[in-house]
XYZ file of C-alpha atoms in Angstrom:
676
model
C -5.383 -21.536 8.817
C -6.384 -25.202 8.721
C -3.986 -28.056 8.130
C -6.119 -29.227 5.244
C -5.837 -25.865 3.487
C -2.074 -25.853 3.920
C -1.741 -29.428 2.563
C -3.913 -28.526 -0.397
C -1.970 -25.478 -1.316
C 1.252 -27.274 -1.164
C -0.018 -30.012 -3.415
C -1.433 -27.550 -5.742
C 2.018 -25.911 -6.192
C 3.878 -29.060 -7.155
C 3.204 -28.312 -10.836
C 4.211 -24.530 -10.697
C 7.827 -24.629 -8.807
C 11.049 -26.238 -8.434
C 12.501 -26.503 -4.986
C 13.833 -23.155 -4.069
C 16.113 -22.878 -1.031
C 15.615 -19.107 -0.832
C 11.898 -19.152 -0.996
C 10.218 -16.207 0.870
C 8.467 -17.261 3.979
C 6.184 -14.220 3.530
C 5.172 -15.483 -0.060
C 4.560 -18.943 1.352
C 2.135 -17.527 3.686
C 0.289 -15.520 1.307
C 0.135 -18.464 -1.245
C -1.219 -20.704 1.346
C -3.930 -18.248 2.305
C -4.836 -17.478 -1.263
C -5.063 -21.140 -2.413
C -7.226 -22.010 0.707
C -9.963 -19.293 -0.325
C -12.922 -20.726 -2.274
C -12.320 -17.931 -4.954
C -12.593 -19.032 -8.735
C -9.959 -16.642 -9.837
C -7.331 -18.752 -7.854
C -8.372 -22.208 -9.260
C -7.573 -23.830 -12.485
C -9.979 -23.317 -15.466
C -11.453 -26.902 -14.684
C -12.675 -25.680 -11.188
C -14.779 -22.520 -12.366
C -15.755 -23.766 -15.853
C -19.492 -24.721 -15.975
C -19.764 -28.525 -15.762
C -21.644 -29.671 -18.636
C -22.648 -33.062 -17.173
C -23.875 -31.429 -13.841
C -27.446 -32.339 -12.735
C -27.907 -28.702 -11.711
C -29.119 -26.156 -14.124
C -26.544 -23.730 -15.299
C -27.632 -20.305 -16.643
C -25.978 -19.355 -19.593
C -26.293 -15.896 -21.092
C -24.741 -16.677 -24.399
C -27.062 -19.234 -25.682
C -29.669 -21.993 -24.656
C -28.913 -24.559 -22.045
C -27.376 -27.624 -23.085
C -28.642 -31.136 -21.944
C -26.277 -32.920 -19.679
C -25.604 -36.341 -21.327
C -25.376 -35.553 -25.011
C -23.269 -32.506 -24.457
C -20.365 -34.552 -22.772
C -20.602 -37.313 -25.504
C -20.643 -35.078 -28.593
C -17.958 -32.613 -27.556
C -15.893 -31.961 -30.789
C -12.284 -32.777 -30.731
C -11.120 -29.225 -31.464
C -13.066 -28.129 -28.144
C -11.181 -30.623 -26.168
C -7.914 -29.306 -27.462
C -9.262 -25.668 -26.803
C -10.070 -26.763 -23.392
C -6.766 -28.110 -22.762
C -5.045 -25.040 -24.220
C -7.099 -22.784 -21.760
C -6.145 -24.878 -18.820
C -2.533 -24.650 -19.675
C -2.710 -20.774 -20.056
C -4.346 -20.688 -16.653
C -1.551 -22.827 -15.165
C 0.876 -20.380 -16.722
C -0.934 -17.459 -15.419
C -0.956 -19.046 -11.828
C 2.706 -19.582 -12.050
C 3.476 -15.820 -13.122
C 0.989 -14.775 -10.325
C 2.754 -16.689 -7.590
C 6.150 -15.760 -8.970
C 5.185 -12.098 -8.410
C 4.341 -12.974 -4.699
C 7.727 -14.567 -4.430
C 9.521 -11.536 -5.556
C 7.201 -8.896 -3.945
C 6.374 -10.164 -0.326
C 8.855 -8.669 2.063
C 8.537 -10.102 5.457
C 6.296 -12.536 7.322
C 4.904 -9.634 9.250
C 4.041 -7.840 5.861
C 2.311 -10.818 4.691
C 0.169 -11.255 8.047
C -0.613 -7.645 7.961
C -1.840 -7.831 4.404
C -4.094 -10.745 5.310
C -5.514 -9.001 8.270
C -6.287 -5.816 6.307
C -8.005 -7.510 3.419
C -9.606 -10.747 4.946
C -13.134 -10.742 4.206
C -15.639 -11.004 7.185
C -17.652 -14.213 7.155
C -20.588 -13.710 4.883
C -24.151 -13.983 6.449
C -27.014 -14.628 4.323
C -29.403 -11.605 4.213
C -32.388 -13.990 3.475
C -33.291 -16.224 6.348
C -36.109 -18.767 5.881
C -36.796 -20.925 8.594
C -38.378 -24.288 7.528
C -42.022 -24.165 7.625
C -42.529 -27.861 7.701
C -40.344 -30.785 8.712
C -39.173 -32.812 5.760
C -38.335 -36.289 5.811
C -37.147 -38.546 2.914
C -39.973 -39.357 0.713
C -42.204 -36.547 1.649
C -43.061 -33.707 -0.677
C -40.952 -30.590 -0.426
C -44.093 -28.449 -0.882
C -44.365 -25.098 1.246
C -48.021 -24.469 2.060
C -47.452 -21.270 3.911
C -48.544 -19.189 1.085
C -51.732 -21.146 0.520
C -53.266 -20.128 3.980
C -51.264 -16.784 4.538
C -51.501 -13.267 2.986
C -51.572 -13.033 -0.919
C -48.195 -13.837 -2.450
C -48.524 -10.967 -4.899
C -49.172 -8.516 -1.987
C -46.314 -9.885 0.108
C -43.838 -10.017 -2.907
C -44.615 -6.646 -4.327
C -41.538 -4.619 -4.649
C -41.020 -1.496 -2.389
C -39.026 1.232 -4.063
C -36.792 2.835 -1.583
C -33.548 4.805 -2.332
C -31.607 3.155 0.486
C -32.053 0.188 2.930
C -30.516 -0.979 6.284
C -27.375 -2.994 6.053
C -29.485 -6.100 6.918
C -31.588 -5.539 3.844
C -28.429 -5.592 1.440
C -27.057 -8.667 -0.211
C -24.253 -10.452 1.614
C -22.109 -9.329 -1.305
C -22.762 -5.744 -0.611
C -22.221 -6.224 3.152
C -18.604 -7.395 2.614
C -16.288 -4.613 2.374
C -14.905 -4.215 -1.242
C -11.244 -2.960 -1.318
C -10.620 -0.817 -4.423
C -7.465 0.673 -6.007
C -8.029 3.789 -8.267
C -5.487 3.972 -11.225
C -4.877 6.741 -13.681
C -2.841 5.397 -16.659
C -1.451 7.796 -19.245
C -0.968 7.388 -22.843
C -2.306 3.827 -23.283
C -2.783 4.480 -27.043
C 0.911 4.858 -27.415
C 2.083 1.742 -25.431
C 3.288 -1.285 -27.104
C 1.345 -4.514 -26.905
C 3.884 -6.145 -24.676
C 3.766 -3.291 -22.057
C -0.023 -3.125 -22.253
C -0.275 -6.884 -21.810
C 2.030 -6.689 -18.860
C -0.025 -4.054 -17.162
C -3.195 -5.911 -17.630
C -1.586 -8.934 -15.928
C -0.696 -6.654 -12.991
C -4.261 -5.342 -12.821
C -5.537 -8.866 -12.711
C -3.052 -9.911 -10.074
C -4.389 -6.921 -7.974
C -7.915 -8.226 -8.365
C -6.897 -11.672 -7.237
C -5.276 -10.113 -4.158
C -8.662 -8.952 -3.256
C -7.958 -5.270 -4.346
C -10.174 -4.533 -7.507
C -8.633 -1.909 -9.873
C -10.776 0.909 -11.373
C -8.944 2.546 -14.282
C -9.150 5.988 -15.539
C -7.641 6.678 -18.883
C -5.494 9.834 -19.573
C -4.740 10.787 -23.105
C -2.892 13.748 -24.777
C -5.394 16.712 -25.622
C -4.582 16.669 -29.411
C -8.137 16.009 -30.489
C -11.353 17.802 -29.517
C -15.055 16.998 -29.745
C -16.507 13.671 -31.004
C -13.256 12.732 -32.538
C -11.545 12.757 -29.102
C -14.503 10.914 -27.646
C -14.017 8.110 -30.187
C -10.303 7.918 -29.558
C -10.827 7.552 -25.844
C -13.329 4.834 -26.340
C -11.092 2.899 -28.863
C -8.308 3.236 -26.419
C -10.510 1.880 -23.508
C -11.401 -0.997 -25.762
C -7.791 -1.838 -26.311
C -7.121 -1.934 -22.722
C -10.337 -3.940 -21.900
C -9.254 -6.608 -24.541
C -5.768 -6.827 -22.885
C -7.478 -7.491 -19.665
C -9.970 -9.949 -21.159
C -6.954 -12.008 -22.508
C -5.370 -12.507 -18.987
C -8.357 -12.332 -16.558
C -11.303 -14.746 -16.453
C -13.555 -11.801 -15.046
C -12.296 -9.549 -17.605
C -12.718 -5.679 -17.907
C -15.592 -3.275 -18.890
C -15.523 -0.059 -20.667
C -17.443 2.734 -18.837
C -18.211 5.919 -20.764
C -21.520 6.769 -19.022
C -20.547 6.953 -15.524
C -19.778 10.715 -15.028
C -22.000 13.829 -15.196
C -21.858 17.283 -14.000
C -23.142 18.515 -10.726
C -25.103 21.751 -10.223
C -21.685 23.541 -9.486
C -20.246 22.261 -12.773
C -18.113 19.666 -11.092
C -17.777 16.252 -12.500
C -19.588 13.554 -10.239
C -20.690 9.990 -10.708
C -23.895 9.794 -12.334
C -25.455 6.516 -10.775
C -23.298 4.883 -8.112
C -24.233 1.083 -9.209
C -22.984 1.730 -12.746
C -19.561 1.786 -11.186
C -19.883 -0.531 -8.212
C -21.546 -3.544 -9.931
C -18.558 -4.440 -12.021
C -16.298 -3.920 -9.068
C -18.365 -6.313 -7.032
C -18.066 -9.008 -9.841
C -14.238 -8.474 -9.967
C -14.583 -6.935 -13.337
C -12.119 -4.065 -14.112
C -13.912 -0.909 -14.937
C -12.039 1.340 -17.495
C -13.582 4.824 -17.166
C -13.486 7.139 -20.027
C -13.147 10.677 -18.884
C -16.311 11.942 -20.486
C -19.176 13.505 -18.608
C -22.656 14.179 -19.688
C -23.922 17.838 -19.263
C -27.527 18.041 -18.771
C -27.628 21.801 -19.218
C -26.145 21.531 -22.641
C -27.582 18.187 -23.558
C -24.176 16.777 -24.676
C -21.012 14.768 -23.674
C -18.151 16.753 -22.574
C -14.537 15.569 -22.169
C -13.129 16.163 -18.647
C -9.497 15.798 -17.533
C -8.409 12.475 -16.153
C -7.698 14.187 -12.768
C -11.115 15.561 -12.612
C -12.386 11.969 -13.329
C -10.297 10.548 -10.515
C -11.343 13.222 -8.084
C -15.120 12.446 -8.844
C -14.482 8.683 -8.462
C -12.739 9.340 -5.201
C -15.411 11.488 -3.746
C -17.930 8.737 -4.760
C -15.991 5.715 -3.507
C -15.219 7.514 -0.367
C -18.927 8.234 0.228
C -18.524 12.020 0.143
C -20.985 12.740 -2.666
C -23.921 11.304 -0.708
C -26.759 13.818 -0.699
C -29.405 13.079 2.002
C -32.972 14.244 1.779
C -33.865 17.587 3.742
C -36.483 15.510 5.690
C -34.080 12.852 6.670
C -33.985 11.903 10.443
C -30.398 12.241 11.858
C -30.230 8.752 13.286
C -31.276 7.235 9.853
C -28.884 9.539 8.161
C -25.942 8.420 10.389
C -26.875 4.839 9.876
C -26.781 5.219 5.982
C -23.505 7.111 6.013
C -21.951 4.368 8.327
C -23.241 1.609 5.980
C -22.029 3.517 2.822
C -18.459 3.881 4.078
C -18.407 0.076 5.146
C -19.391 -0.858 1.496
C -16.148 0.262 -0.210
C -12.533 1.026 1.107
C -10.507 2.953 -1.425
C -7.096 1.900 -0.291
C -4.668 3.000 -3.010
C -4.311 5.883 -5.602
C -2.133 4.718 -8.333
C -0.712 6.835 -11.173
C 1.101 4.971 -14.114
C 2.832 7.780 -16.083
C 6.000 7.615 -18.444
C 7.370 10.620 -16.513
C 7.812 8.379 -13.456
C 9.033 9.010 -10.031
C 9.152 12.654 -8.769
C 12.715 14.005 -9.221
C 14.757 15.392 -6.260
C 17.769 17.646 -6.389
C 18.921 16.556 -2.919
C 18.803 12.962 -2.723
C 21.766 10.911 -4.253
C 19.664 8.867 -6.681
C 17.810 12.085 -7.726
C 14.458 10.614 -7.166
C 11.856 10.782 -4.322
C 11.237 7.202 -3.041
C 8.931 8.183 -0.298
C 6.910 11.353 0.114
C 5.260 12.562 3.440
C 2.770 15.112 2.050
C 2.087 16.629 5.421
C 5.739 17.438 5.743
C 6.996 18.028 2.173
C 4.291 19.103 -0.048
C 4.894 22.756 -0.265
C 8.722 22.617 -0.606
C 8.340 19.886 -3.251
C 6.089 22.030 -5.271
C 8.352 24.941 -5.027
C 11.337 22.748 -6.073
C 9.452 21.122 -9.116
C 8.047 24.572 -10.345
C 11.244 26.485 -10.151
C 13.559 23.730 -11.471
C 15.295 24.010 -14.751
C 16.307 20.244 -14.797
C 15.370 18.619 -17.927
C 13.964 15.489 -16.140
C 11.454 17.685 -14.383
C 8.042 17.626 -16.050
C 4.904 19.758 -15.386
C 3.243 16.423 -14.966
C 5.306 15.720 -11.788
C 3.803 18.760 -10.240
C 0.203 18.008 -11.217
C 0.538 14.327 -10.349
C 1.840 15.411 -6.926
C -1.290 17.645 -6.392
C -3.690 14.942 -7.436
C -2.273 12.686 -4.716
C -2.586 15.402 -2.236
C -6.162 16.143 -3.321
C -7.322 12.581 -3.267
C -5.431 11.317 -0.122
C -7.057 14.260 1.900
C -10.470 12.696 1.321
C -9.362 9.235 2.369
C -8.596 7.325 5.543
C -5.148 7.993 6.974
C -4.115 4.374 5.989
C -4.659 4.999 2.322
C -1.601 5.444 0.159
C -0.350 6.594 -3.324
C 1.990 5.182 -5.887
C 3.617 6.876 -8.901
C 5.236 4.529 -11.295
C 6.106 3.999 -15.065
C 4.405 1.564 -17.383
C 7.542 -0.533 -17.767
C 7.813 -1.072 -13.892
C 3.848 -1.753 -13.703
C 4.263 -4.344 -16.554
C 7.073 -6.263 -15.032
C 5.043 -9.203 -14.101
C 5.226 -10.131 -17.870
C 9.169 -9.956 -17.711
C 9.245 -12.061 -14.589
C 7.768 -15.136 -16.334
C 10.760 -15.442 -18.478
C 13.016 -15.972 -15.540
C 13.789 -19.072 -13.572
C 12.164 -18.805 -10.156
C 14.831 -20.977 -8.600
C 17.656 -18.764 -9.559
C 20.066 -18.080 -6.719
C 22.219 -14.940 -6.454
C 20.135 -12.644 -8.487
C 17.496 -10.205 -7.058
C 14.306 -10.167 -9.046
C 12.995 -6.747 -9.721
C 9.850 -5.975 -7.733
C 6.568 -5.005 -9.360
C 5.869 -1.805 -7.405
C 1.985 -2.296 -7.679
C 2.236 -5.823 -6.108
C 4.840 -5.031 -3.627
C 2.960 -1.718 -2.376
C -0.268 -3.732 -2.054
C 1.366 -6.498 0.106
C 3.438 -4.199 2.210
C 2.051 -0.782 1.964
C 5.774 0.402 1.602
C 7.857 1.691 -1.256
C 9.959 -0.926 -3.382
C 12.855 0.123 -0.785
C 13.286 2.062 2.238
C 13.726 5.720 1.641
C 16.241 5.917 4.319
C 18.307 3.107 2.789
C 21.681 4.573 1.230
C 21.995 3.829 -2.514
C 25.138 1.945 -1.971
C 23.287 -0.716 -0.230
C 20.958 -1.378 -3.258
C 23.737 -3.107 -5.323
C 24.463 -0.399 -7.696
C 28.013 0.413 -8.778
C 26.778 3.767 -10.039
C 25.195 5.816 -7.243
C 23.342 7.921 -9.812
C 21.322 4.894 -11.077
C 18.097 4.547 -9.152
C 16.767 1.025 -8.047
C 13.341 2.231 -8.895
C 11.184 4.624 -10.930
C 8.468 4.810 -8.437
C 7.500 7.188 -5.690
C 5.300 5.938 -2.631
C 3.187 8.620 -1.120
C 1.212 9.119 2.203
C -0.743 11.734 3.472
C 1.675 11.110 6.279
C 2.318 13.019 9.485
C 3.734 16.399 10.518
C 7.492 16.443 11.427
C 8.670 18.741 14.314
C 12.505 19.321 14.726
C 13.312 21.250 17.875
C 15.117 23.569 17.360
C 14.522 23.776 13.591
C 17.942 23.411 11.820
C 17.077 26.320 9.567
C 16.660 28.641 12.551
C 19.249 27.246 14.914
C 21.764 24.757 13.467
C 22.636 21.775 15.620
C 26.111 22.670 16.465
C 28.111 21.864 19.525
C 28.707 25.461 20.343
C 25.098 26.338 19.960
C 23.462 28.099 23.017
C 20.999 28.046 24.800
C 20.481 24.318 24.496
C 16.888 22.760 24.487
C 15.748 20.927 27.503
C 13.290 18.134 27.667
C 11.204 20.122 30.152
C 10.650 22.859 27.485
C 6.891 23.826 27.099
C 7.292 22.817 23.393
C 7.704 19.208 24.329
C 4.959 17.043 25.902
C 7.377 15.025 28.203
C 4.668 12.654 29.331
C 3.963 11.564 25.760
C 7.523 11.554 24.925
C 8.160 9.104 27.978
C 5.381 6.898 26.888
C 6.721 6.756 23.285
C 10.186 5.552 24.687
C 8.780 3.127 27.115
C 6.318 1.627 24.483
C 8.981 1.273 21.854
C 11.738 -0.155 24.096
C 9.335 -2.168 26.286
C 11.000 -0.942 29.465
C 10.317 1.558 32.041
C 12.278 4.843 32.110
C 13.631 6.432 35.179
C 12.552 9.893 34.176
C 14.369 11.734 36.783
C 17.763 10.093 36.287
C 17.300 10.361 32.553
C 16.447 14.228 32.600
C 19.507 14.667 35.045
C 21.872 12.989 32.530
C 20.764 14.655 29.301
C 19.089 17.964 30.135
C 22.140 20.045 29.644
C 23.317 18.085 26.519
C 20.269 18.041 24.191
C 21.329 18.805 20.675
C 17.688 18.611 19.335
C 14.606 16.442 19.423
C 12.682 15.004 16.370
C 8.877 14.089 16.744
C 6.814 12.436 14.185
C 3.082 12.770 14.076
C 1.203 12.521 17.430
C 4.295 11.370 19.109
C 4.357 8.153 16.927
C 7.961 8.257 16.480
C 10.939 10.424 17.627
C 14.643 10.742 18.379
C 16.460 12.511 21.117
C 20.007 13.501 20.208
C 22.734 14.797 22.464
C 26.169 16.227 22.529
C 28.416 13.707 24.610
C 31.934 14.230 26.023
C 34.403 11.629 25.627
C 36.535 10.582 28.524
C 39.357 12.953 29.360
C 37.868 15.689 27.377
C 36.456 18.990 28.883
C 32.813 19.853 28.384
C 34.106 23.233 26.977
C 35.948 21.757 24.134
C 33.225 21.842 21.585
C 35.321 20.529 18.781
C 35.499 17.159 20.533
C 31.860 16.809 21.500
C 30.316 13.801 19.891
C 26.867 14.043 18.174
C 25.016 11.035 19.718
C 21.617 9.391 18.918
C 20.603 8.723 22.611
C 17.007 7.456 21.931
C 15.377 6.394 18.690
C 11.776 5.238 19.292
C 8.662 4.302 17.341
C 5.419 3.060 18.869
C 4.707 -0.645 18.439
C 1.563 -0.007 16.581
C 3.582 2.123 14.017
C 6.568 -0.233 13.630
C 6.893 -1.513 10.231
C 4.249 0.538 8.577
C 3.690 4.212 7.471
C 7.271 4.984 7.223
C 7.648 6.459 10.624
C 11.057 5.197 11.269
C 12.268 6.336 7.722
C 10.826 9.801 8.276
C 12.540 10.421 11.550
C 15.844 8.689 10.409
C 16.024 10.730 7.218
C 15.313 14.068 9.144
C 18.151 13.161 11.600
C 20.896 12.164 8.902
C 20.085 14.513 6.143
C 18.715 17.774 7.793
C 19.850 17.707 11.403
C 23.383 16.079 11.396
C 24.464 15.713 7.605
C 27.986 15.420 8.559
C 27.389 12.336 10.767
C 26.104 11.029 14.022
C 26.893 7.849 16.094
C 24.821 5.562 18.383
C 24.981 2.236 20.062
C 22.643 -0.905 20.234
C 23.051 -4.242 22.030
C 24.847 -6.914 20.047
C 21.784 -9.137 19.948
C 19.277 -6.411 19.187
C 17.038 -7.639 16.291
C 16.767 -4.123 14.846
C 20.623 -4.019 14.311
C 20.053 -5.217 10.707
C 17.935 -2.204 10.096
C 20.769 0.052 11.755
C 23.553 -1.900 9.792
C 21.789 -1.124 6.424
C 21.655 2.573 7.059
C 24.880 3.147 8.829
C 28.328 4.151 7.361
C 30.001 1.691 9.532
C 29.835 -0.616 12.729
C 32.208 -1.615 15.357
C 31.584 -4.319 18.086
C 33.040 -2.580 21.313
C 35.347 -5.160 22.849
C 34.485 -6.372 26.224
C 31.073 -4.952 26.131
C 27.542 -5.929 24.852
C 27.443 -2.912 22.530
C 27.722 -2.483 18.798
C 28.498 1.089 17.568
C 27.078 2.493 14.524
C 27.868 5.869 12.682
C 26.990 7.849 9.465
C 30.061 9.954 9.543
C 31.817 9.936 6.012
C 35.247 8.522 5.950
C 35.297 6.884 9.444
C 36.897 3.647 8.531
C 40.370 3.367 10.455
C 40.093 3.137 14.113
C 43.774 3.248 14.668
C 44.282 6.672 13.217
C 40.988 8.400 13.620
C 40.567 10.656 16.780
C 36.937 10.770 15.920
C 36.606 7.187 15.989
C 38.132 6.933 19.325
C 35.847 9.645 20.734
C 32.853 7.846 19.291
C 33.943 4.675 21.000
C 34.596 6.209 24.252
C 31.027 7.703 24.523
C 29.362 4.455 23.284
C 31.232 2.432 25.758
C 30.864 4.737 28.983
C 27.205 6.191 28.921
C 25.164 4.598 31.722
C 21.608 3.436 31.122
C 18.703 5.130 33.003
C 16.137 2.469 33.044
C 13.904 1.959 36.124
C 13.576 -1.741 35.933
C 16.763 -2.411 37.771
C 18.182 -4.795 34.938
C 21.903 -4.915 34.638
C 21.640 -6.087 30.955
C 22.601 -3.021 28.790
C 20.007 -1.751 26.538
């Protein structure tokens, strides 16, 4: 980023903020980047309003062109006031927008990752016209090529083709368009304040290079044309709210869906959907599909509409001609997939986060579908708890069905209208307040970080709530995720000190080479495999492996000094290795998945581990542990999750934990004496 852009962004913000000693560095990075982009939506009204005194012609669709001179001189006084009011509203909108960034951007790494994901490639013009004559000052700018060449009418005749190469597309279409697909329930029953807040959030998503596409869901209380009219009126209400806060506005689409030959809803014409998205307009799709067979419009469920839009935006509904050459077909598919990236599936529903009967705050903060989908559906459908709604199960199924069609990087978010609208509430707060934690808007936070509002492995007590039953969020973050393997599985063989036979790392069910690579990549050190196996192979309590060895944990039963290995009551449950591949650190929830499996499923009664006192990851460990202890005369900090372990002078368990953490010898192959 250039120094000029940084200076310009700093200057632009002087009117928006008071000095804030606690300003988020990540938000500063994002703000600087966004203000340096030549995007009209990030400028004041003056910068994108047509300049009436310009010498260049300006096309106006709402009336005849105005002559430059008289238009400036004859502006009525009330129009000047109106212009000032519009600029004031735009400045206020910018302030609210950057306030959302201040509260939602988590870390510097998250900010840089967001910019890397959504940064648009350099546009290259698809029309390259080399100069036909050398022009100098005073010479006529007339191109005589067409006079002596082929007929202009013949050369310029349109060729009607269904698909062209990427080089034949406009520069706009060559740029990847990032889209968030939303389903919003019961818009007709929302208050104007909530709806206005949601509209501001949608506008903010578009300004952050993620254009929303909205599908409405209304209760099925009406039928036929009455329902259709109700849906259109509701869509118009949302579009009006969007128009009031976004310079690009929204557009109602009630003609985008039709029925396929197999009676499945699909997008009728792709460009009806993509054109407004390309222009940063927010489409509001009415779930009505046209039936060619019955020659009438038929209501479909919002979930059916979301699935149809997902298939189209993911490029899965492309139907090639039977005589298509394989190479041409492959080229078309590659180009189609480059045009649009559907990155988020978002559901705004008053039922809120998916309930949980197992977690302390009774809500699922993060769902790894690959691991948890079946058990969660069974739990939801069999639950008699009043907070569980049939909508929870149907929304969870919608996420599973849509994310299966999208790249592994895509994610889902389920939240409430109140949380989705909280950008409106943020504007009433002082951005320089110290000592208060602003509630994050889950849509903005999820876009910037691809994470839930708070870590799913973070204990509720760390969230600042006196009542552990009060959740810090009403949102659930969802990923298609990765499989999780626990060896042995606790349901089959509980991880107890007396359990025999014990697993070995040389067991055929474990890929020792990949496990070794995971450890070495995560710790950035070479492991002495033979020495390590010799130390742990008869002590393994269990192994946790996430995905394709993207993360994992090795847990052992350790013997305190002066205790016999046969005294199973004194053996210490110890986290010997906790590793995540560098490429997966800070994203995808890999660390949370492994840690939750360890403390909630494998060792619910507690486990201990150690880390260097200067290890940067200690903050993450500290937030998730039940307590810590800096072991005297060593470079180790001890952590544990065991409940009630707080008095080192009276607890034998504590002394056993300290003995193990103090005396285990590292088995690295680099020969370094610094403990790790």
